[in-house]
PDB file of C-alpha atoms in Angstrom:
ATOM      1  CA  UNK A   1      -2.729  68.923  -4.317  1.00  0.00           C
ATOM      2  CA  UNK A   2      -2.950  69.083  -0.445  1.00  0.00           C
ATOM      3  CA  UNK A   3      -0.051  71.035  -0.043  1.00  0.00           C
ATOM      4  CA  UNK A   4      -1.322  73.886  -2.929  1.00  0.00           C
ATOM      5  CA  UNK A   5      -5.152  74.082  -0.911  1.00  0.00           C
ATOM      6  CA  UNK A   6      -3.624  73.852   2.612  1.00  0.00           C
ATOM      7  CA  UNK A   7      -1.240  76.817   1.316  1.00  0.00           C
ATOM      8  CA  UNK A   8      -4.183  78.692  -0.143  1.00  0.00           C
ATOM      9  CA  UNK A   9      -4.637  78.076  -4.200  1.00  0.00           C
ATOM     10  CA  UNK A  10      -1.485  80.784  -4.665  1.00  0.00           C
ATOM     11  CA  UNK A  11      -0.919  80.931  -8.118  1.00  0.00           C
ATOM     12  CA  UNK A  12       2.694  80.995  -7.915  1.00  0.00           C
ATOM     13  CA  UNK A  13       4.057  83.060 -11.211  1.00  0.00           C
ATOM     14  CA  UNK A  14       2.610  85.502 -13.405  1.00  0.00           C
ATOM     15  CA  UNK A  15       2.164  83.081 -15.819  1.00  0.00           C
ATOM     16  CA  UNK A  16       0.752  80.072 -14.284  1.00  0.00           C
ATOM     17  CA  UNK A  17      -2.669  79.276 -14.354  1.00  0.00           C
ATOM     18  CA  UNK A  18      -5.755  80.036 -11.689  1.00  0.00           C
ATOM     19  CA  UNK A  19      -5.563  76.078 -11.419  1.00  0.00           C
ATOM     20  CA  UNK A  20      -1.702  74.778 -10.503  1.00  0.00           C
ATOM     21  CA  UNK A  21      -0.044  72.135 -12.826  1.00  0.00           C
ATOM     22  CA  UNK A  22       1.691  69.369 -10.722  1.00  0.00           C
ATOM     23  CA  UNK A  23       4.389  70.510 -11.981  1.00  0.00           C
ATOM     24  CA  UNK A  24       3.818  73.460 -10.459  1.00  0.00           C
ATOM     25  CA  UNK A  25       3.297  72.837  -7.292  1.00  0.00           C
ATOM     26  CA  UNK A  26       6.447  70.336  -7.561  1.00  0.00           C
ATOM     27  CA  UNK A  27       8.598  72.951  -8.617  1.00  0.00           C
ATOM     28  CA  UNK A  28       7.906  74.780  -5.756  1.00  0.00           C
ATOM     29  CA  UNK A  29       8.627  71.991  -2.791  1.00  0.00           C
ATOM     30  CA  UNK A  30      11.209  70.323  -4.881  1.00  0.00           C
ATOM     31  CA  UNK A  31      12.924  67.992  -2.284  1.00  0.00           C
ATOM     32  CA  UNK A  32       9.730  66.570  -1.301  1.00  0.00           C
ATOM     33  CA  UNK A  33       8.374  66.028  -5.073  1.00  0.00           C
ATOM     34  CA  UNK A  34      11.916  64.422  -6.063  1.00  0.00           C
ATOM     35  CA  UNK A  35      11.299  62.258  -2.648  1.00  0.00           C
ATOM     36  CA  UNK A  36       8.004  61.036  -3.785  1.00  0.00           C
ATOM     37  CA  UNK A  37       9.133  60.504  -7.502  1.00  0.00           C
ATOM     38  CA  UNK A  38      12.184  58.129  -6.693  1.00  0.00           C
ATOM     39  CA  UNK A  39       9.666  56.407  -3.736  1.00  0.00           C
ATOM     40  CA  UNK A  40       7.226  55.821  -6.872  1.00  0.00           C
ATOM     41  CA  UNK A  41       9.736  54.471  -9.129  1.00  0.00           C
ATOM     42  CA  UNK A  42      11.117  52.232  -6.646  1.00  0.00           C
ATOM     43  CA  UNK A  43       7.937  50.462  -6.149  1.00  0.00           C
ATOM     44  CA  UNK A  44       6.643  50.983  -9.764  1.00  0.00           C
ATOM     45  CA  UNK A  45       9.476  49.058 -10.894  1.00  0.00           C
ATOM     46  CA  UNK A  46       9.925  46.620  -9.038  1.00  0.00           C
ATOM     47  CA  UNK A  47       6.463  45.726  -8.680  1.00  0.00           C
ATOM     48  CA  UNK A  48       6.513  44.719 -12.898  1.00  0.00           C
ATOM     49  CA  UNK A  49      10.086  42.928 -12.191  1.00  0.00           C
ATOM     50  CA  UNK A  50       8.439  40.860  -9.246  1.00  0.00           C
ATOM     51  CA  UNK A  51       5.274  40.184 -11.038  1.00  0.00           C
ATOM     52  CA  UNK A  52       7.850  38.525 -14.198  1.00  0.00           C
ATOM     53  CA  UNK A  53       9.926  36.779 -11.722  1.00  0.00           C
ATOM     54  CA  UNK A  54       7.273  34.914  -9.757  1.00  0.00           C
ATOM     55  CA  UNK A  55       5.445  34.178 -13.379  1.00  0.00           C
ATOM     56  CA  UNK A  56       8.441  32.272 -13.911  1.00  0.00           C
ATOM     57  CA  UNK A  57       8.942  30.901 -10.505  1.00  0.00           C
ATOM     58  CA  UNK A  58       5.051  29.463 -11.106  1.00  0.00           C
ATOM     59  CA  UNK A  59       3.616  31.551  -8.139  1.00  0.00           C
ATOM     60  CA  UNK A  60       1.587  33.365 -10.232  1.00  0.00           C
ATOM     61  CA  UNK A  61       0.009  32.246 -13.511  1.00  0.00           C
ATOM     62  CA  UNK A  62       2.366  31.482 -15.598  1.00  0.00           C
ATOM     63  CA  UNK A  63       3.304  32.638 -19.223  1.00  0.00           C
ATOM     64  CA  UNK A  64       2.497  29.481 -21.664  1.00  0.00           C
ATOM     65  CA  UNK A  65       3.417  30.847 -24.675  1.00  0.00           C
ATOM     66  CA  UNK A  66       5.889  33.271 -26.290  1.00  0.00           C
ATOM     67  CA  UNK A  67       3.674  35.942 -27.227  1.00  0.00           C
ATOM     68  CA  UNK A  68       2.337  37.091 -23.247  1.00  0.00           C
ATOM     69  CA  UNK A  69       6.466  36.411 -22.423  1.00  0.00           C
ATOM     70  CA  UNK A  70       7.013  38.916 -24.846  1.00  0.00           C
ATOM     71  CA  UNK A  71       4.554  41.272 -23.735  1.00  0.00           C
ATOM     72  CA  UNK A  72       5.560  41.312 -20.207  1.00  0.00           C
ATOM     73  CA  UNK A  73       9.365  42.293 -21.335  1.00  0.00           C
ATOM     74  CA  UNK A  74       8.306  44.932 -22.838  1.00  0.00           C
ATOM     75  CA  UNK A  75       5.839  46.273 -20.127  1.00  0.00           C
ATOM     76  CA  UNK A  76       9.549  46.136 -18.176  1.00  0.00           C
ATOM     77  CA  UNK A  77      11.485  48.252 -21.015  1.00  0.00           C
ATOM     78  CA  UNK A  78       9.102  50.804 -20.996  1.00  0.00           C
ATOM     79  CA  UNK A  79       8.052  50.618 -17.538  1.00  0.00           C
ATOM     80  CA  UNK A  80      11.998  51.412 -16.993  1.00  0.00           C
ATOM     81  CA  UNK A  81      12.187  54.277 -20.101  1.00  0.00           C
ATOM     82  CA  UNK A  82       8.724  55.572 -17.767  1.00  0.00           C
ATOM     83  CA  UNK A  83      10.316  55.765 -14.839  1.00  0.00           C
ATOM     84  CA  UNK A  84      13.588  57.358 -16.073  1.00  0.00           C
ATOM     85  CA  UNK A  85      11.349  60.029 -17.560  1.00  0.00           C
ATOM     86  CA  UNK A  86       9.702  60.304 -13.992  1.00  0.00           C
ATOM     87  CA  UNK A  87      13.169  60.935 -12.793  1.00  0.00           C
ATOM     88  CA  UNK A  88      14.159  63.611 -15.127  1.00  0.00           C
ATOM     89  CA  UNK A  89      10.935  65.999 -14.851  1.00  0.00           C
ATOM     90  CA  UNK A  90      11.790  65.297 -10.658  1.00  0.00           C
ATOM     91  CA  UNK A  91      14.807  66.663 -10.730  1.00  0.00           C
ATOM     92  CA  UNK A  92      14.751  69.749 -13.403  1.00  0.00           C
ATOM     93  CA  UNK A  93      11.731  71.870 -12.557  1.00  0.00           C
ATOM     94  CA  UNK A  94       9.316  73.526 -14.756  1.00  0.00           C
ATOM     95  CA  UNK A  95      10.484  76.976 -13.502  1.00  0.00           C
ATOM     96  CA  UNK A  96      14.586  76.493 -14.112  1.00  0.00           C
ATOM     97  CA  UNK A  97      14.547  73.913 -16.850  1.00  0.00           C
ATOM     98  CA  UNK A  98      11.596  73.993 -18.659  1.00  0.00           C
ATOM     99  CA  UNK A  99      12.580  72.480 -21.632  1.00  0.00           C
ATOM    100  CA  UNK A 100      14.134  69.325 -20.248  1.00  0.00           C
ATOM    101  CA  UNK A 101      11.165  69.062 -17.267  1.00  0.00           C
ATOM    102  CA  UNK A 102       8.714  68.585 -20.228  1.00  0.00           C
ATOM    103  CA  UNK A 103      10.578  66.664 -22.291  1.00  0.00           C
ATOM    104  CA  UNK A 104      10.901  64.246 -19.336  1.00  0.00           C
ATOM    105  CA  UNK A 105       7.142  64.552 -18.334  1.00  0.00           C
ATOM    106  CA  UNK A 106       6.665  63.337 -22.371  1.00  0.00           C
ATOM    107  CA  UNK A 107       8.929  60.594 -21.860  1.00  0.00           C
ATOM    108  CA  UNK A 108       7.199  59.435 -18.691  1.00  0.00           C
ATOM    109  CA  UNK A 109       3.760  59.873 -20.344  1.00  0.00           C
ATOM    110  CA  UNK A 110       4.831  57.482 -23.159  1.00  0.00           C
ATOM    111  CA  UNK A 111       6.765  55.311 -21.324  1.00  0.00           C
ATOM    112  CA  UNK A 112       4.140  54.379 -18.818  1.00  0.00           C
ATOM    113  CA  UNK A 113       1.381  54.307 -21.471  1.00  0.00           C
ATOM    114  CA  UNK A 114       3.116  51.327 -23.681  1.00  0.00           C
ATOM    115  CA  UNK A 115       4.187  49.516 -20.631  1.00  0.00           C
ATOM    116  CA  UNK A 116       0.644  49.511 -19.353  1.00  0.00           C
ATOM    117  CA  UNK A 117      -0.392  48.481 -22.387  1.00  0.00           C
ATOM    118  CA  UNK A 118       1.660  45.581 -22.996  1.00  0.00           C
ATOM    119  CA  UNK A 119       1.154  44.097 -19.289  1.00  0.00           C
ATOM    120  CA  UNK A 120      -2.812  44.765 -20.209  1.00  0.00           C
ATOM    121  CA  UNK A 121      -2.323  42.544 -23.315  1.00  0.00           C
ATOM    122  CA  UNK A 122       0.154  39.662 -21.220  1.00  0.00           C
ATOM    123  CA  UNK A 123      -3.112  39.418 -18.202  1.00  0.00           C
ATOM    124  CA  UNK A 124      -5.684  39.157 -21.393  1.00  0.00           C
ATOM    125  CA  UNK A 125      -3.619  36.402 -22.920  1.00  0.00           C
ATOM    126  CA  UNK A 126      -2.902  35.131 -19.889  1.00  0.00           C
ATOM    127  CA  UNK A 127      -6.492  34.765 -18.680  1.00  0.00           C
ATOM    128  CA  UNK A 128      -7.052  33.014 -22.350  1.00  0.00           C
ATOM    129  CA  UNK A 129      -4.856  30.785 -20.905  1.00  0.00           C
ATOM    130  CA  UNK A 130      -5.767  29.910 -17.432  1.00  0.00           C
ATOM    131  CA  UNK A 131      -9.992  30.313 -17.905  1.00  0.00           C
ATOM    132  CA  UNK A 132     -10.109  29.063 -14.388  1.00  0.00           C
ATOM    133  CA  UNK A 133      -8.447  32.069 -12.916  1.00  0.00           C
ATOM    134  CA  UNK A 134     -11.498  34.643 -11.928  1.00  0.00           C
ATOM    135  CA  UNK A 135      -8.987  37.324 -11.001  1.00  0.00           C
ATOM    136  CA  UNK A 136      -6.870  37.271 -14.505  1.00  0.00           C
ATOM    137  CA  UNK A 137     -10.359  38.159 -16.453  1.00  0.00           C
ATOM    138  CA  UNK A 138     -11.477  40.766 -13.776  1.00  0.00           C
ATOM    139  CA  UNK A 139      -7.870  42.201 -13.886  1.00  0.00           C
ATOM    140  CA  UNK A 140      -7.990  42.553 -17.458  1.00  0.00           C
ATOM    141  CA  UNK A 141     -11.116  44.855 -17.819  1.00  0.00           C
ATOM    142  CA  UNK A 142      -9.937  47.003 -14.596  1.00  0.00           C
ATOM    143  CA  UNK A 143      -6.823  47.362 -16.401  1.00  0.00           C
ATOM    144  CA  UNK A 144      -8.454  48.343 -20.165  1.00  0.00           C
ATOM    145  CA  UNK A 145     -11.015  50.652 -18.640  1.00  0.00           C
ATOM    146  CA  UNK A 146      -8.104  52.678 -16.681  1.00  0.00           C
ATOM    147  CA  UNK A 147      -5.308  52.388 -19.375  1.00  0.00           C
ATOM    148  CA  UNK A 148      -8.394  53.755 -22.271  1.00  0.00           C
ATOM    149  CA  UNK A 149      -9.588  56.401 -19.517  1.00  0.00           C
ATOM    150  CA  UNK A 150      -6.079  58.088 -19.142  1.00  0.00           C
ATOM    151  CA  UNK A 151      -4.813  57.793 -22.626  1.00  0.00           C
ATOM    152  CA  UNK A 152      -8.480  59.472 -23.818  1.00  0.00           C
ATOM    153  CA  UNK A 153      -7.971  61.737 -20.630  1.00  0.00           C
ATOM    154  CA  UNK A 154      -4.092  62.255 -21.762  1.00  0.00           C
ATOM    155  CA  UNK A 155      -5.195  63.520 -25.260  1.00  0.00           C
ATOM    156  CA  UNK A 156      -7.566  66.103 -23.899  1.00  0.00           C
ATOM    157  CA  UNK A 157      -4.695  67.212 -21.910  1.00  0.00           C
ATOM    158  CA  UNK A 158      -2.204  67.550 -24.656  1.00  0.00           C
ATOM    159  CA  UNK A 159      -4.694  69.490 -26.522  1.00  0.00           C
ATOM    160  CA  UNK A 160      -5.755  71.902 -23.654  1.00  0.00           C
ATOM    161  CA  UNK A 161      -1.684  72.213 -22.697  1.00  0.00           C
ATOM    162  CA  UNK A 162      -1.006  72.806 -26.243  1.00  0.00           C
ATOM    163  CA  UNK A 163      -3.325  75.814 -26.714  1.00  0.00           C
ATOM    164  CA  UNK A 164      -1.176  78.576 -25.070  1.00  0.00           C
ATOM    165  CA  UNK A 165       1.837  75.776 -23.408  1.00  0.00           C
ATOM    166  CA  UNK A 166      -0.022  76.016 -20.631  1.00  0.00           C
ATOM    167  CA  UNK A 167       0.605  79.162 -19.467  1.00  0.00           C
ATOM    168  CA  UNK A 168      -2.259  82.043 -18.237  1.00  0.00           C
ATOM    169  CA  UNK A 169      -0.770  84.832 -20.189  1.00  0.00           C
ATOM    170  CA  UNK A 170      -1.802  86.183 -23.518  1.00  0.00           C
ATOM    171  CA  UNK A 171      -0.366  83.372 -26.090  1.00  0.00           C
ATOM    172  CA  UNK A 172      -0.965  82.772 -29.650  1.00  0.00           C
ATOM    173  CA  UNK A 173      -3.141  85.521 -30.274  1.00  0.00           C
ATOM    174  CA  UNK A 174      -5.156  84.307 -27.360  1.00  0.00           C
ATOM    175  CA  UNK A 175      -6.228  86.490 -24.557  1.00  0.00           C
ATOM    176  CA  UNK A 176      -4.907  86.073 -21.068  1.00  0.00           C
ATOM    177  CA  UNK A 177      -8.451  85.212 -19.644  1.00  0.00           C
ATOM    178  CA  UNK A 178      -9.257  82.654 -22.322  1.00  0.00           C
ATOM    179  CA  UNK A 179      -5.656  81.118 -21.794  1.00  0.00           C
ATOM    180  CA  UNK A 180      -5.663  81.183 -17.999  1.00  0.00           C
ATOM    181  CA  UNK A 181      -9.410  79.107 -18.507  1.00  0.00           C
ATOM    182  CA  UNK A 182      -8.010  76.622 -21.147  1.00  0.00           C
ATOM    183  CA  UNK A 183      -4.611  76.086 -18.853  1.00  0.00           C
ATOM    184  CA  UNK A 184      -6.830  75.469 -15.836  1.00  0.00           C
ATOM    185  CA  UNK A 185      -9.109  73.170 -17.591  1.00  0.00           C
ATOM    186  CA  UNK A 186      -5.174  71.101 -18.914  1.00  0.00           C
ATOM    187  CA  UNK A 187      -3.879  71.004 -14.943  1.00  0.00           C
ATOM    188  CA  UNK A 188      -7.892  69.369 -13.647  1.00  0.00           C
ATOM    189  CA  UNK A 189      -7.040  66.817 -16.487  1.00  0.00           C
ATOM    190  CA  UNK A 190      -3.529  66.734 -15.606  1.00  0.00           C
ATOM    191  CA  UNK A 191      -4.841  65.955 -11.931  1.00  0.00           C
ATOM    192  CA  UNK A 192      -7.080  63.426 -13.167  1.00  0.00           C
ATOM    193  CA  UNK A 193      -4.501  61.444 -14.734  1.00  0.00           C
ATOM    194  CA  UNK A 194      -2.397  61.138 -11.824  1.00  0.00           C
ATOM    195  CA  UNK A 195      -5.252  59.874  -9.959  1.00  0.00           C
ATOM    196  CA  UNK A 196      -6.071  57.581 -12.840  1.00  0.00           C
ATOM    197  CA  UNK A 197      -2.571  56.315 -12.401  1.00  0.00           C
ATOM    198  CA  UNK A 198      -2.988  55.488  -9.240  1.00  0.00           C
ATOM    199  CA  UNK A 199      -5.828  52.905  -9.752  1.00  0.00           C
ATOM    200  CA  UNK A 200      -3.317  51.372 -12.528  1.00  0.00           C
ATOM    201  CA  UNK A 201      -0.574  50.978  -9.594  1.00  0.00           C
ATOM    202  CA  UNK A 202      -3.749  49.233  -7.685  1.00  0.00           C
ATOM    203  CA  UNK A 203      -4.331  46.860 -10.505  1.00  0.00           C
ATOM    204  CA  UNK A 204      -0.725  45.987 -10.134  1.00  0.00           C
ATOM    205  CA  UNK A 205      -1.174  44.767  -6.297  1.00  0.00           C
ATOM    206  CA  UNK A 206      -4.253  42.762  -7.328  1.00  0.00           C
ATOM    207  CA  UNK A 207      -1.672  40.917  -9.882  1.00  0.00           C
ATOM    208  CA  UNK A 208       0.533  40.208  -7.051  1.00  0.00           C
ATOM    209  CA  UNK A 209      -2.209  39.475  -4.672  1.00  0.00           C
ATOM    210  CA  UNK A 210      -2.449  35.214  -5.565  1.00  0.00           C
ATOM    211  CA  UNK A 211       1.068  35.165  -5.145  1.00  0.00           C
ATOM    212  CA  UNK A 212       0.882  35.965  -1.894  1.00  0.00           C
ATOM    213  CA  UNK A 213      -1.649  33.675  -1.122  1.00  0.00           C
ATOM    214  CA  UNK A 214       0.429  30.585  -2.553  1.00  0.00           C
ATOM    215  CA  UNK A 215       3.535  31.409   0.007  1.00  0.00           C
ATOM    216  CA  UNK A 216       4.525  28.946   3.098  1.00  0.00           C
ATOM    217  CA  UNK A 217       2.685  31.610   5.752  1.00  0.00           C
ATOM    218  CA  UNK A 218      -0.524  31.839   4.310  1.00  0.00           C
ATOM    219  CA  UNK A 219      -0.849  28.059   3.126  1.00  0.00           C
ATOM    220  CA  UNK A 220       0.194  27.092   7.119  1.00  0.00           C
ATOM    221  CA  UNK A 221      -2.235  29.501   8.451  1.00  0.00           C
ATOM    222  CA  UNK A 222      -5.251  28.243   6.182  1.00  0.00           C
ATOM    223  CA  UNK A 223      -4.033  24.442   7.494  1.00  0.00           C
ATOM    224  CA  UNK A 224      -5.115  25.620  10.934  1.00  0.00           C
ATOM    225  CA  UNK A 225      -8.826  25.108  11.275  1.00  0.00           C
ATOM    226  CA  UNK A 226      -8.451  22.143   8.798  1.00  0.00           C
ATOM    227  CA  UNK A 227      -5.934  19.960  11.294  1.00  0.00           C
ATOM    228  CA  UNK A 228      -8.052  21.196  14.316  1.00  0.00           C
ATOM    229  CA  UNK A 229     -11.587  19.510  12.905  1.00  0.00           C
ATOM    230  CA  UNK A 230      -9.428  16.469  12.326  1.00  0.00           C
ATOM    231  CA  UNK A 231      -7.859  16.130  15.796  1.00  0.00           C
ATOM    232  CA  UNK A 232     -11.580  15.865  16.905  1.00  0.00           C
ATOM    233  CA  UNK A 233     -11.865  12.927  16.255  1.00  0.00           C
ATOM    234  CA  UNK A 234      -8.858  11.160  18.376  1.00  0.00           C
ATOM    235  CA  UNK A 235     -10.231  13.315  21.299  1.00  0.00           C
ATOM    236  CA  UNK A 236     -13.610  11.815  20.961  1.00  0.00           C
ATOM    237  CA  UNK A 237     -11.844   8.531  20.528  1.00  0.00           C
ATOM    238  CA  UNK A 238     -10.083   9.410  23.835  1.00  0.00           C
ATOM    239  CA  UNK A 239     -13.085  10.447  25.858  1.00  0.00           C
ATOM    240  CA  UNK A 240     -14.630   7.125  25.654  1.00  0.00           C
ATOM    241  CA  UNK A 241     -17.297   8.499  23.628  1.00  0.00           C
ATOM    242  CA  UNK A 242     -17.271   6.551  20.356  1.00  0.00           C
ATOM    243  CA  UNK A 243     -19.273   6.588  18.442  1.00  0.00           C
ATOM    244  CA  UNK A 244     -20.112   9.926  18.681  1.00  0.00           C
ATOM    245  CA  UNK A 245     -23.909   9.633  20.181  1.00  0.00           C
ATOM    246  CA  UNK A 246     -26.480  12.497  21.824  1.00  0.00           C
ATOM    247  CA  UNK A 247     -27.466  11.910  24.972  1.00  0.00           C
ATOM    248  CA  UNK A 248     -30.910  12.531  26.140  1.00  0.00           C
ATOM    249  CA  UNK A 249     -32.118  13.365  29.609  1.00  0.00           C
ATOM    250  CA  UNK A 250     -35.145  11.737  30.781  1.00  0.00           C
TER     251      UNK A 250
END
């Protein structure tokens, strides 16, 4: 988005829209768009294998019965089918290879959408499960209000895209101004999925977030102030001053 109103909102084909698709502006700086993908589905990925291993390692809360241990192997299958879709759409652009760019960006779409899903439903069992985890029960509504937002947000778009394939020229018996408005209105949804997105990949560092406060660093750190109040007491003991006692001038 940055790099399309730093270069001036060009509209960068006859038939592309007063508004620029991601795809779009991907096509366009490809090396850096394919950079970002791969950087995304590195740490997509292996944020939803991390969160299953340390579920099973018992750093975070861990899965009880079989139904949330099912769930969260499936959030990995499609998490991975997500991500190869990501990959694809990357690497043919809209411009070249239309046809297999948005067959990958519907791959990705679904992909993501039923993996989100699924780790939504193993956190909601889960915090059926562990009541006295806070975080598993505030998860779980951040996570149903964002994955509800972008799948109503990602219908709107499909219908908007689907009214003249989202292109600004005269489609379908539509005219080339009401196509270029409808388009426009698809790539600001478009947009606001991606950012939607975003606050899912959020939710996914807030999962891993008591995890990180169980490991050796944290637990030594927070062990600190607790030894230091205790060694008080010897040094009192040492002073002379026992038991402790205020003193009052005359």
């Amino acid at each position: 988005m940055l790099l399309w109103v730093g270069a001036g909102k060009p509209r960068y084909g006859p038939k592309v829209a007063s508004i620029a698709f991601i795809s779009d502006i991907g096509g366009v700086n490809e090396g850096l768009f394919l950079s970002i993908c791969v950087a995304v589905i590195i740490l997509y990925f292996s944020s939803i294998c991390v969160i299953r291993w340390l579920r099973w390692k018992g750093r975070l809360p861990e899965n009880l019965g079989r139904k949330e241990r099912i769930y969260g192997y499936l959030a990995i299958l499609f998490c991975f089918v997500g991500c190869a879709g990501l990959f694809v759409l990357a690497k043919y652009n809209s411009y070249d290879y239309p046809t297999i760019h948005w067959g990958g960006t519907l791959v990705f779409i679904i992909g993501v959408a039923l993996s989100a899903i699924f780790q939504t439903l193993e956190v909601w069992q889960l915090n059926k499960e562990h009541g006295e985890r806070k975080h598993l029960k505030r998860n779980t509504y951040f996570k149903l209000a964002i994955v509800a937002g972008d799948l109503i947000l990602a219908t709107a778009f499909g219908s908007t895209y689907m009214y003249c394939h989202g292109k600004a020229t005269a489609t379908y018996g539509h005219t080339a101004s009401e196509c270029d408005d409808v388009s426009s209105k698809a790539a600001i949804l478009e947009w606001t999925i991606a950012y939607g997105l975003n606050l899912y990949f959020l939710t996914l560092a807030a999962d891993l977030w008591p995890a990180w406060k169980s490991n050796k660093q944290f637990l030594e750190r927070a062990e600190v102030p607790e030894k230091e109040g205790q060694n008080k007491v010897p040094d009192l003991r040492r002073s002379g001053v026992w038991p402790p006692c205020i003193v009052q001038s005359a």
